Coordinates of C-alpha atoms and ligand atoms in Angstrom, one line a residue:
X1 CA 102.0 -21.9 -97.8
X2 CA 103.4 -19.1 -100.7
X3 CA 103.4 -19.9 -103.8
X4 CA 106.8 -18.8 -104.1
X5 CA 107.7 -21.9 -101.5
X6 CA 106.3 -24.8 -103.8
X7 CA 108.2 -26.6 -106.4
X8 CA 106.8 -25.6 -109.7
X9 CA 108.8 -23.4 -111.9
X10 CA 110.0 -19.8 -112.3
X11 CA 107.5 -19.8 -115.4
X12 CA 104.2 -20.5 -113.7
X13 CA 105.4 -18.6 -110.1
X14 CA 105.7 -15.9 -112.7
X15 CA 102.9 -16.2 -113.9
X16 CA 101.0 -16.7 -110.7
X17 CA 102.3 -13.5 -109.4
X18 CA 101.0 -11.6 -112.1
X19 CA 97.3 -13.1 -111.5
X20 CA 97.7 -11.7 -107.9
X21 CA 97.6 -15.0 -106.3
X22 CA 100.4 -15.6 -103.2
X23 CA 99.3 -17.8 -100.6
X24 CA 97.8 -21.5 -101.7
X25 CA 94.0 -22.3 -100.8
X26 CA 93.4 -25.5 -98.7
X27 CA 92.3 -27.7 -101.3
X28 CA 95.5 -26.1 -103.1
X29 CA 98.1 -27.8 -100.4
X30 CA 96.5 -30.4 -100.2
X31 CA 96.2 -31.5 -103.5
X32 CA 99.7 -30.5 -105.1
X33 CA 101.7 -33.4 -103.7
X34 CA 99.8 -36.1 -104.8
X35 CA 99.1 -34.7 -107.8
X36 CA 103.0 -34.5 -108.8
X37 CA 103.4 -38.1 -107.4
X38 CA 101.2 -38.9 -110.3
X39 CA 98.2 -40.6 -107.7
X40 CA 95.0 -40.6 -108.7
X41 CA 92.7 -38.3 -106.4
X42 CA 89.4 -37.4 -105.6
X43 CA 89.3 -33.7 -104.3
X44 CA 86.2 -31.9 -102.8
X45 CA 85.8 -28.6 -102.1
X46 CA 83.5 -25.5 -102.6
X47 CA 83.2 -23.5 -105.3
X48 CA 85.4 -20.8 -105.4
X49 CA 87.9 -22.5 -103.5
X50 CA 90.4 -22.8 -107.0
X51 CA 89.8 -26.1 -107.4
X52 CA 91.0 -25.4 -111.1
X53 CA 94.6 -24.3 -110.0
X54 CA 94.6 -27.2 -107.4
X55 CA 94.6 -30.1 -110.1
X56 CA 96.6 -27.7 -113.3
X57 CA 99.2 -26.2 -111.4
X58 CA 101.0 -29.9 -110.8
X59 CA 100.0 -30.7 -114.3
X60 CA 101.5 -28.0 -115.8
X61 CA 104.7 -28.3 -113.5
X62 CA 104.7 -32.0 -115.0
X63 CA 104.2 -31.6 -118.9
X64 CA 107.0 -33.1 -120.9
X65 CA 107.4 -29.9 -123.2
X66 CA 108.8 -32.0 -126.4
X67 CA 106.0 -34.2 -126.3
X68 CA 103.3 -32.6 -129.3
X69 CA 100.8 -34.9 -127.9
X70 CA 97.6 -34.6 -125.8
X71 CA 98.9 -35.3 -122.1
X72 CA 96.0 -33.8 -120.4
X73 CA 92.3 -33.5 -120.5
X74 CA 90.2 -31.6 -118.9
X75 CA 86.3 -33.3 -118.7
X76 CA 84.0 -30.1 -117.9
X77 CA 80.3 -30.0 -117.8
X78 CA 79.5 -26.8 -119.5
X79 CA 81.3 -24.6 -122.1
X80 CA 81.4 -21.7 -120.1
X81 CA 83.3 -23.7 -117.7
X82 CA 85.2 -25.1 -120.4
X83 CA 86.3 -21.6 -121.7
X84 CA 87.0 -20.6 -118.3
X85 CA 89.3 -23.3 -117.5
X86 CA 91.0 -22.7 -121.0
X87 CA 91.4 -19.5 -119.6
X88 CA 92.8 -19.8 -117.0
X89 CA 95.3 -22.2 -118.0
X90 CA 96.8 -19.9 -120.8
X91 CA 97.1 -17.5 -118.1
X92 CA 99.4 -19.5 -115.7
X93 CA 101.4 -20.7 -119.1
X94 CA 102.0 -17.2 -120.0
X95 CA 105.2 -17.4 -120.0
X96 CA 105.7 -21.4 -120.5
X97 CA 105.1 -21.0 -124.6
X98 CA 105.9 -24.5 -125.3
X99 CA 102.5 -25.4 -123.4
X100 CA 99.3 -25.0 -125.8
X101 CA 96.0 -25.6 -124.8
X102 CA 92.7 -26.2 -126.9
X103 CA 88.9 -25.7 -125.5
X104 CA 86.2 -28.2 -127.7
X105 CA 82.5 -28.0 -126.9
X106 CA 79.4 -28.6 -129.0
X107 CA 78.7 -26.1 -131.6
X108 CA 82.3 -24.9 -132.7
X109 CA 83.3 -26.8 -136.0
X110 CA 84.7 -30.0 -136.3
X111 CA 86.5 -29.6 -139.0
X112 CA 88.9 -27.0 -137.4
X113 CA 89.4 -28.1 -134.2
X114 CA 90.3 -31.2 -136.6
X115 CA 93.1 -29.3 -137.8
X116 CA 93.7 -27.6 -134.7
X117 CA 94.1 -31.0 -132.8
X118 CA 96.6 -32.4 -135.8
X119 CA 99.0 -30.0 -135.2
X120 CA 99.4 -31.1 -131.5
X121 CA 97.7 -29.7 -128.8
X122 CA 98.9 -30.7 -125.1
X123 CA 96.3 -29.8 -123.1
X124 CA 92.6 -30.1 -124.1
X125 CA 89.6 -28.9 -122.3
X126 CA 86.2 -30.1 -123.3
X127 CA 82.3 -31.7 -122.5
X128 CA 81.9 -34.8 -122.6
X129 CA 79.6 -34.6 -126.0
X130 CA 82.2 -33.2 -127.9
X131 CA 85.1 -34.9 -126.2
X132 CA 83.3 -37.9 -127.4
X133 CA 82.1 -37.5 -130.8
X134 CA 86.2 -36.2 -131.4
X135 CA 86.7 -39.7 -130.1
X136 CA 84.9 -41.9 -132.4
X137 CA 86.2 -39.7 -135.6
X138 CA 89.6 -40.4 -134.5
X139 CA 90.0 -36.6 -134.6
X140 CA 91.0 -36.6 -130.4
X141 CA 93.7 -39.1 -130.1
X142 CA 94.6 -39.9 -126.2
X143 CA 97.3 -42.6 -127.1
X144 CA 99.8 -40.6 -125.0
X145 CA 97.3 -39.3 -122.7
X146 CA 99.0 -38.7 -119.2
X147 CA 96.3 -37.4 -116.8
X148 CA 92.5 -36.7 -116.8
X149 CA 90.9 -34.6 -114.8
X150 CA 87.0 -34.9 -114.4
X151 CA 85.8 -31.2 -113.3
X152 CA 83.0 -30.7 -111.3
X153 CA 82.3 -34.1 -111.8
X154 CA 78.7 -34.0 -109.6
X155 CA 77.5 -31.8 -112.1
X156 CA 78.4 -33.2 -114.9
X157 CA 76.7 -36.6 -113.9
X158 CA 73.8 -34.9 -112.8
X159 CA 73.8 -33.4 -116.1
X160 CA 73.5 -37.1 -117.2
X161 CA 76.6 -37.2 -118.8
X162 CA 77.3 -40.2 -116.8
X163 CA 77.6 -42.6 -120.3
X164 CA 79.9 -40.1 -121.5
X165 CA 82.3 -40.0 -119.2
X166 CA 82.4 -44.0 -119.1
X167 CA 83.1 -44.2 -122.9
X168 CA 85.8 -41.3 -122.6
X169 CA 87.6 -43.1 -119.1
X170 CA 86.9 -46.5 -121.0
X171 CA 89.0 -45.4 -124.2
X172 CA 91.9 -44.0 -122.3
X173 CA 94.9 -45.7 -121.0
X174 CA 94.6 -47.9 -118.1
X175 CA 98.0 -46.4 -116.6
X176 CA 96.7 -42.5 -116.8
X177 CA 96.7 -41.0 -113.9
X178 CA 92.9 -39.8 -112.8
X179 CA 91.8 -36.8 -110.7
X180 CA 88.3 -36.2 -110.3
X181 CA 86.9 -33.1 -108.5
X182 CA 84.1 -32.1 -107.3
X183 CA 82.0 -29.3 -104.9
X184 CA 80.0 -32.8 -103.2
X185 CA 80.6 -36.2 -103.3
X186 CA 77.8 -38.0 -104.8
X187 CA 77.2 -41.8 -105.1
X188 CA 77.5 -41.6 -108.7
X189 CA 80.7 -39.9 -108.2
X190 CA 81.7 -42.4 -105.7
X191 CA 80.7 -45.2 -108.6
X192 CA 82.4 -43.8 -111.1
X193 CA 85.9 -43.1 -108.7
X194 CA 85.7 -46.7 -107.6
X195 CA 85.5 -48.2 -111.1
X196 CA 88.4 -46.5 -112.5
X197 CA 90.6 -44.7 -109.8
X198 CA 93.5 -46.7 -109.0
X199 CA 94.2 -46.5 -105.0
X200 CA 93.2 -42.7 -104.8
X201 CA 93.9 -40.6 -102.5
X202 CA 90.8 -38.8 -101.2
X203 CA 91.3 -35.2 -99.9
X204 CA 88.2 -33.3 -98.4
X205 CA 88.1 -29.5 -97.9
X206 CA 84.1 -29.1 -98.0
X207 CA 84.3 -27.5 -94.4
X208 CA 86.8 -24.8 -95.9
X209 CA 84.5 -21.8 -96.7
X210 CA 87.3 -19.1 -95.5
X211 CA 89.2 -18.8 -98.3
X212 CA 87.8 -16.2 -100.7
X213 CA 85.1 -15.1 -98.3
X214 CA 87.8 -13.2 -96.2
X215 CA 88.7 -10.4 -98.1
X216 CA 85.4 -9.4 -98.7
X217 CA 84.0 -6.4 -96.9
X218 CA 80.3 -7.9 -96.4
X219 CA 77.5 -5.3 -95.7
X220 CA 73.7 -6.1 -95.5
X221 CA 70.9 -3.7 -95.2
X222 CA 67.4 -4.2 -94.1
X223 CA 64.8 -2.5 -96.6
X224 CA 61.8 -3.0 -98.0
X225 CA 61.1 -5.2 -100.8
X226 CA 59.6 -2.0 -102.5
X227 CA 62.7 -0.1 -101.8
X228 CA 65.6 -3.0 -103.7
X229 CA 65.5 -1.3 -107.0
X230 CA 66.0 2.1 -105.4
X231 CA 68.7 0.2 -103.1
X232 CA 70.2 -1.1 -105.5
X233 CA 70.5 1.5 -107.8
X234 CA 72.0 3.8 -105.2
X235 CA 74.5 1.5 -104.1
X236 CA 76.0 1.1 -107.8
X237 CA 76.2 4.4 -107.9
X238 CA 77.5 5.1 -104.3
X239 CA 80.3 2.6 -105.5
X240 CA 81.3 3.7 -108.3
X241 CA 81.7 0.0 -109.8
X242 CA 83.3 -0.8 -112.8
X243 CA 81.8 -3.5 -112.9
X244 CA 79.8 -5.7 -110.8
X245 CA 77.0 -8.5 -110.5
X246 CA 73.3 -8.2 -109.1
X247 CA 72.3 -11.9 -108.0
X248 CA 68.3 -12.2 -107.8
X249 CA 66.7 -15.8 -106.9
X250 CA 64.2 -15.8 -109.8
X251 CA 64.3 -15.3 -113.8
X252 CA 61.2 -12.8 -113.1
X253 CA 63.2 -10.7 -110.5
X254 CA 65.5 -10.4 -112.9
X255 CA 63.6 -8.7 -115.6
X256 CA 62.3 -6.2 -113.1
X257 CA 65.8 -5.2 -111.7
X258 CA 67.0 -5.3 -115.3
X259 CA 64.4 -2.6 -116.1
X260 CA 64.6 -0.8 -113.2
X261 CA 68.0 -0.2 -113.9
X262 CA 68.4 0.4 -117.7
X263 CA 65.5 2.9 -116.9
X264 CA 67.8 4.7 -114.8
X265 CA 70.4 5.3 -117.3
X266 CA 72.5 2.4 -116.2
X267 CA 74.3 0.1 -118.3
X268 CA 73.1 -2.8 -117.6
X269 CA 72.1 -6.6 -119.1
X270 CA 70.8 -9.6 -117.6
X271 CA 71.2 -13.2 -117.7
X272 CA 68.8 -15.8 -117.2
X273 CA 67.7 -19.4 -119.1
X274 CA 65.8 -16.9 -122.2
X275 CA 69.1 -15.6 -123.2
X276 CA 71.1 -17.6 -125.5
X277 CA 74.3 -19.3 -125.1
X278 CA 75.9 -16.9 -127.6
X279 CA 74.6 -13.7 -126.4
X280 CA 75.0 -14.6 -123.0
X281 CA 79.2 -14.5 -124.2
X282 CA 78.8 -12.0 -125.6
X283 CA 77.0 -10.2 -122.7
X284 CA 80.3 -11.8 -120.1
X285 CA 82.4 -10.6 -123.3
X286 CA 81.1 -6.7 -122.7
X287 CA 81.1 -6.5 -119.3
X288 CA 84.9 -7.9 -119.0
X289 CA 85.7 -5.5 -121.0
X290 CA 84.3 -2.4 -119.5
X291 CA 81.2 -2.0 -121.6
X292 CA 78.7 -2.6 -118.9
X293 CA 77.9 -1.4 -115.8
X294 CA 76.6 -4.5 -113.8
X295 CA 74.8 -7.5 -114.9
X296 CA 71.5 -8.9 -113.4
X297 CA 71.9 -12.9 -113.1
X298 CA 70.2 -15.9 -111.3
X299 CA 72.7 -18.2 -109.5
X300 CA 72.4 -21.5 -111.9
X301 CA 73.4 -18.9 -115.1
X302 CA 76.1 -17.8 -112.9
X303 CA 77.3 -20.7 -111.9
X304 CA 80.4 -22.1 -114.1
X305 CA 81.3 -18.1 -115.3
X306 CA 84.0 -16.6 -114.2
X307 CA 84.2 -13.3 -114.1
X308 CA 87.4 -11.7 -112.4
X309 CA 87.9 -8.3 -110.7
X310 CA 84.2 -7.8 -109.9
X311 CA 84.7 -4.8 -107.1
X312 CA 80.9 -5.2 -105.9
X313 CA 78.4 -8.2 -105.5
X314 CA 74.8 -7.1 -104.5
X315 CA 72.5 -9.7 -103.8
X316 CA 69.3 -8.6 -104.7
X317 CA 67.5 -11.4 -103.1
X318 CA 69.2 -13.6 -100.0
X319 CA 70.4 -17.0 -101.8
X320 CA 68.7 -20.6 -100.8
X321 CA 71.9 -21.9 -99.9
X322 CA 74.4 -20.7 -98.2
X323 CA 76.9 -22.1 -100.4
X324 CA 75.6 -20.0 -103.4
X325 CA 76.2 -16.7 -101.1
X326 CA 80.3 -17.9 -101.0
X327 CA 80.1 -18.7 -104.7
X328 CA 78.3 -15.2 -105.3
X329 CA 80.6 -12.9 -103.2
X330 CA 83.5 -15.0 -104.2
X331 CA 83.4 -13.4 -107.2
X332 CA 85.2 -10.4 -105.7
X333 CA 87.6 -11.5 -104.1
X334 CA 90.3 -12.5 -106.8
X335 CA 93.3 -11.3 -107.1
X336 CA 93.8 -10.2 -103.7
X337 CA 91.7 -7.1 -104.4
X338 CA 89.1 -6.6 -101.5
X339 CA 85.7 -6.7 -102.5
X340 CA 82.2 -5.3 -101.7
X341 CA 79.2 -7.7 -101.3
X342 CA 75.9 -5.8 -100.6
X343 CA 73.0 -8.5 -99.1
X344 CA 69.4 -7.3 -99.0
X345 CA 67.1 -8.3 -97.0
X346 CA 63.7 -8.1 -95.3
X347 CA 64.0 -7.3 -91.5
X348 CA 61.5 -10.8 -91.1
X349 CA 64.8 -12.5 -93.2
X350 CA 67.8 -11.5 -90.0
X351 CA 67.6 -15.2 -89.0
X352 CA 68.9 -15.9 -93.1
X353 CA 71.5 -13.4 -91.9
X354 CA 72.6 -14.8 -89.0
X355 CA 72.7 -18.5 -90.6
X356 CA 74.8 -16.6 -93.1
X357 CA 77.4 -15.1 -90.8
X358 CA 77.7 -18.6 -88.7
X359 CA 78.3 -20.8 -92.6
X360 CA 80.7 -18.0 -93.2
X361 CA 82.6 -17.4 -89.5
X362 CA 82.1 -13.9 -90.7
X363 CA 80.2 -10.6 -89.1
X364 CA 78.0 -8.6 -91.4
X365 CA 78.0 -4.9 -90.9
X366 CA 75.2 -3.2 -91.5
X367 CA 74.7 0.0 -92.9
X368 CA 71.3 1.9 -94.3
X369 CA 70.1 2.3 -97.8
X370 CA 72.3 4.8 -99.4
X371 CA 71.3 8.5 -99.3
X372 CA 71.4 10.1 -102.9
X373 CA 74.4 11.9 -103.0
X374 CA 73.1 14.9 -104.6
X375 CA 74.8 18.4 -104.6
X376 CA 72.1 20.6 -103.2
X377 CA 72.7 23.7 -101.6
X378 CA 71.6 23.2 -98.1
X379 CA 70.2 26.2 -96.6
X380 CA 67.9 24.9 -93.8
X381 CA 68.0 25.5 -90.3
X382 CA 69.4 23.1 -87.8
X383 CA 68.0 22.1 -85.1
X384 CA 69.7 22.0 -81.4
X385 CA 70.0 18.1 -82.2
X386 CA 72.1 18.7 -85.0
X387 CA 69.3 18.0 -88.0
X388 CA 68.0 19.9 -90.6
X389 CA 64.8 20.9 -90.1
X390 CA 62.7 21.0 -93.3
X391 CA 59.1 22.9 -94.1
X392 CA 56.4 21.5 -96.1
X393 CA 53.3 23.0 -97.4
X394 CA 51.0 20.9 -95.9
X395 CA 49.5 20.3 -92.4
X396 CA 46.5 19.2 -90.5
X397 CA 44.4 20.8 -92.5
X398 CA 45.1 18.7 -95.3
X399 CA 44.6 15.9 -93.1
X400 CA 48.0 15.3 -92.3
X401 CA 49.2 13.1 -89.7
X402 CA 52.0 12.3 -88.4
X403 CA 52.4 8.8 -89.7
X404 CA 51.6 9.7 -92.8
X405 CA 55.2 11.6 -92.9
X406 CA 56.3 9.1 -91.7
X407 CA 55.5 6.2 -94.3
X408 CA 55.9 9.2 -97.2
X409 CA 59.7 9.5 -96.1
X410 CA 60.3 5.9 -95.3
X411 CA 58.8 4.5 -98.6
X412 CA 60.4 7.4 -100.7
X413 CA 63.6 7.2 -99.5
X414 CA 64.6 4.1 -97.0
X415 CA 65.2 5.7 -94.3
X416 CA 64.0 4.1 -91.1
X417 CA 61.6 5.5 -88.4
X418 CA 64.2 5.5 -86.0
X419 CA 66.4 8.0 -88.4
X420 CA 63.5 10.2 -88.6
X421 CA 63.9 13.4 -86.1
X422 CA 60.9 15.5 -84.4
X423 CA 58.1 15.7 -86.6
X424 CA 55.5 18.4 -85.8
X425 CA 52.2 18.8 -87.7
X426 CA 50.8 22.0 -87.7
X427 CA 47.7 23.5 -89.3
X428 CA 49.2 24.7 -92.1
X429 CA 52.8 23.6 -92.7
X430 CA 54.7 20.5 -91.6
X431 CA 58.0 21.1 -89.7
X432 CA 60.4 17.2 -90.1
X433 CA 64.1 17.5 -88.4
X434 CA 66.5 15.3 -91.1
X435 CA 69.5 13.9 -90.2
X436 CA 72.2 15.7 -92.4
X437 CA 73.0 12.3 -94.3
X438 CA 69.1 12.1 -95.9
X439 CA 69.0 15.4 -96.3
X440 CA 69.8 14.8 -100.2
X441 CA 67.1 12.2 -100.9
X442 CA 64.3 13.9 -98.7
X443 CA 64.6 17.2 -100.7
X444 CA 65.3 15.8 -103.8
X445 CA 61.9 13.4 -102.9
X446 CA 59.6 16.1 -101.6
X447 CA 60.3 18.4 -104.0
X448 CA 57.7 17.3 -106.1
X449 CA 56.3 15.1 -104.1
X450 CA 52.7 14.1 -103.3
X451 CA 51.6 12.7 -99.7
X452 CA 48.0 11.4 -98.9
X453 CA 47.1 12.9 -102.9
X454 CA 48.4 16.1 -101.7
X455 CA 51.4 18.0 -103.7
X456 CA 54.2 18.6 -101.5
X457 CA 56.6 20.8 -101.5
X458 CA 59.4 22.3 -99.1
X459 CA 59.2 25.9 -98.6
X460 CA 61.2 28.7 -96.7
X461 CA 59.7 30.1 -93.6
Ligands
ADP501 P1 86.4 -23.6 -108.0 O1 86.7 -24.4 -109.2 O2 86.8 -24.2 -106.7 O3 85.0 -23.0 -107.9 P2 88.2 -21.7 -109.2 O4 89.3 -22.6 -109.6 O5 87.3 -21.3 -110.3 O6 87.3 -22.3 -108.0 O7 88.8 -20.4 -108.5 C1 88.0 -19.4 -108.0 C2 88.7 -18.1 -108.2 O8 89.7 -18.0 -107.2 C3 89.3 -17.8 -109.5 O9 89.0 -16.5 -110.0 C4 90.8 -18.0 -109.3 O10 91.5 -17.2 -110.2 C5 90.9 -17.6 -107.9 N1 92.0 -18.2 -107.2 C6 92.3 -19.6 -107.2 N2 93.3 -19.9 -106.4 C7 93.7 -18.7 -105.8 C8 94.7 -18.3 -104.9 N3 95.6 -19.3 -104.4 N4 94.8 -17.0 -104.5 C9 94.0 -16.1 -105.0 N5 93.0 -16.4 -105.9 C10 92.9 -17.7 -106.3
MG502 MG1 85.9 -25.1 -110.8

């Protein structure tokens, strides 16, 4: 279903349009109906599957616009999820002005979103903490409260925010309508729907993992733990990204890539559990806006930011779950845009790639490590198979062997054996056919190089 066929307004299809979106996700269809009907619902569904739009777009469609009074809150478990939802909800009211919306999380001062609430705020968006402690000043007032929506509701009770969100659903009105949603399904979850949810309807999309996976062109390449920062450098600059997320598995790998990087002139930052809440915003902040190049993250920092228009994903490391690799390369595919997701891995780590394709219903294509594209002036002979054929100064003599060529070029540049041409040791000099596409990276390697503590270099016949 289009967008353009539902029944909200001209306002918010307006809107929608801009943001790129046309055609509705699963969980999307699914949940609109109810959720105009005014039932209570519990939704499931993966992340990245716009859960977000699924339970706001009926809300929004429903607001009385003359009302000043809070009709909807949002329950989220972190405030970077909290300032993404906020987000994205002035973004689909762009155009419905009347609508106001107001994000409250721990650390921001009371005393202004005091006034800020007093004035009349429709929408509000918080934690639990905060949306509590609002509570008992009487600053949050839900008299009038229509709807509440419980966001990523698993996390937030394995958060243990599980008191929280009884005092908040215990001190609004019995007749609000509830929506709770959720990537799983917990018990707890289950507990909390059954004590408050009045005859929900329960709509279930966890087996939908096509939605923003599809547009993404996926590519994974087999190389060398040695070779990732190399790999991954290369690729960034091979595409060119604006900007773009490197996922690694650890805080540790992090740091490494993170150095790697910024010691190659590229503008990068990381983010892991050492950086603070505040510079991690204002890390997101700079990369949004076209400061940074890329930015090196661990999965449970990236979970809950939202970062649109991300034209490349690499992941560094292959993700534990499966679900993580959706939520990572999800990240480029918003607005329609089609986007690149790079997956490393060690050749021992193809059955993690095949597990991936099957969770996924989607084919990998696999390409190399990137040759450097370098602007040499090639002036080699080629050889009747179409390679160049390089000279270096060293041979048997030097106690060259043919391996050793071998693991010089593969380590240097990640190229594998297979790509290699002829290879002929002689006593003096070393003759190596190169396929035109490494011929970049090889020369620029072997310049300078040194092989078995021997200087290298490529010389003219
Ligand atoms: P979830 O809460 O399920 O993890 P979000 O609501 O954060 O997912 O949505 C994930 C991304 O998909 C967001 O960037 C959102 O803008 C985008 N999105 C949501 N719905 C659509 C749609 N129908 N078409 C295109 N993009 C969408
Ligand atoms: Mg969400």
């Amino acid at each position: 279903m289009k967008f353009k066929d539902t029944k909200l307004n001209d306002k918010l299809k307006k809107a929608i349009c801009e943001m790129g979106y046309e055609d509705l996700t699963r969980i999307q269809e699914e949940t609109f109906e109810p959720i105009f009907r005014r039932k209570d619902v519990i939704a499931m569904a993966k992340t990245g599957s716009g859960k977000t739009a699924a339970y706001i777009l009926p809300l929004l469609q429903n607001i009385n616009y003359t009302n000043k009074s809070t009709q909807v809150l949002v329950v989220a478990p972190t405030r970077e999820l909290v300032i993404q939802i906020v987000e994205q909800i002035r973004k689909f009211c762009k155009y419905s002005q009347s609508i106001n919306c107001l994000p409250i999380y721990g650390g921001q001062e009371i005393r202004l979103q005091a006034i800020l609430l007093r004035k009349g705020v429709k929408i509000v968006v918080g934690t639990p903490g905060r949306i509590n402690d609002l509570l008992d000043k009487k600053v949050l007032k839900l008299a009038k409260l229509r709807t509440i929506v419980l966001d990523e509701a698993d996390e937030m009770f394995s958060m243990g925010f599980e008191k929280e969100v009884d005092e908040i659903l215990n001190s609004i009105n019995i007749s609000s309508q509830k929506l709770l949603f959720s990537a799983t399904i917990t018990d707890r979850v289950y507990k909390i729907a059954s004590k408050y949810l009045n005859d929900p309807i329960t709509i279930n999309c966890s087996d939908d993992t096509s939605i923003l996976v599809n547009e993404v062109v996926q590519i994974a390449i087999d190389v060398k733990e040695k070779m990732k920062n190399e790999c991954s450098l290369r690729i960034l600059k091979k595409e060119n990204a604006k900007n773009s997320m490197i996922f690694c598995n650890t805080k540790k790998k992090t740091e490494t890539v993170y150095k790697y990087l910024i010691d190659n002139n590229v503008k990068a930052e990381m983010l892991n559990s050492d950086i603070r809440q505040e510079e991690r915003e204002k890390i997101l902040k700079r990369l949004k806006n076209g400061e940074l190049d890329t930015i090196v993250v661990t999965d449970v920092l990236a979970r809950g930011i939202d970062v649109e228009d991300l034209d490349l994903v690499i992941n560094y490391d292959i993700p534990f779950e499966n679900e993580y690799y959706v939520h990572r390369i999800g990240r480029t595919a918003r607005k329609g845009k089609n986007g690149v997701a790079y997956t490393l891995f060690t050749g021992k780590q193809i059955d993690r790639i095949k597990e991936i394709e099957k969770y996924t219903n989607k084919k990998f294509i696999f390409e190399n490590v990137p040759s450097i594209s370098k602007d040499i002036n090639v002036d080699f002979p080629i050889s009747n198979r179409g390679y160049y054929i390089i000279t270096l100064n060293i041979g048997k003599q030097d106690g060259i062997k043919n391996k050793d060529i071998v693991g010089a070029i593969r380590a240097t540049t990640g190229m594998k054996t297979e790509d290699i041409g002829k290879i002929e040791v002689n006593d003096n000099i070393t003759k190596v056919e190169i396929p035109k596409n490494y011929i970049g990276d090889v020369v620029a390697k072997f310049e300078n190089g040194i092989i078995k503590g021997r200087s290298v270099s490529i010389i003219k016949e």
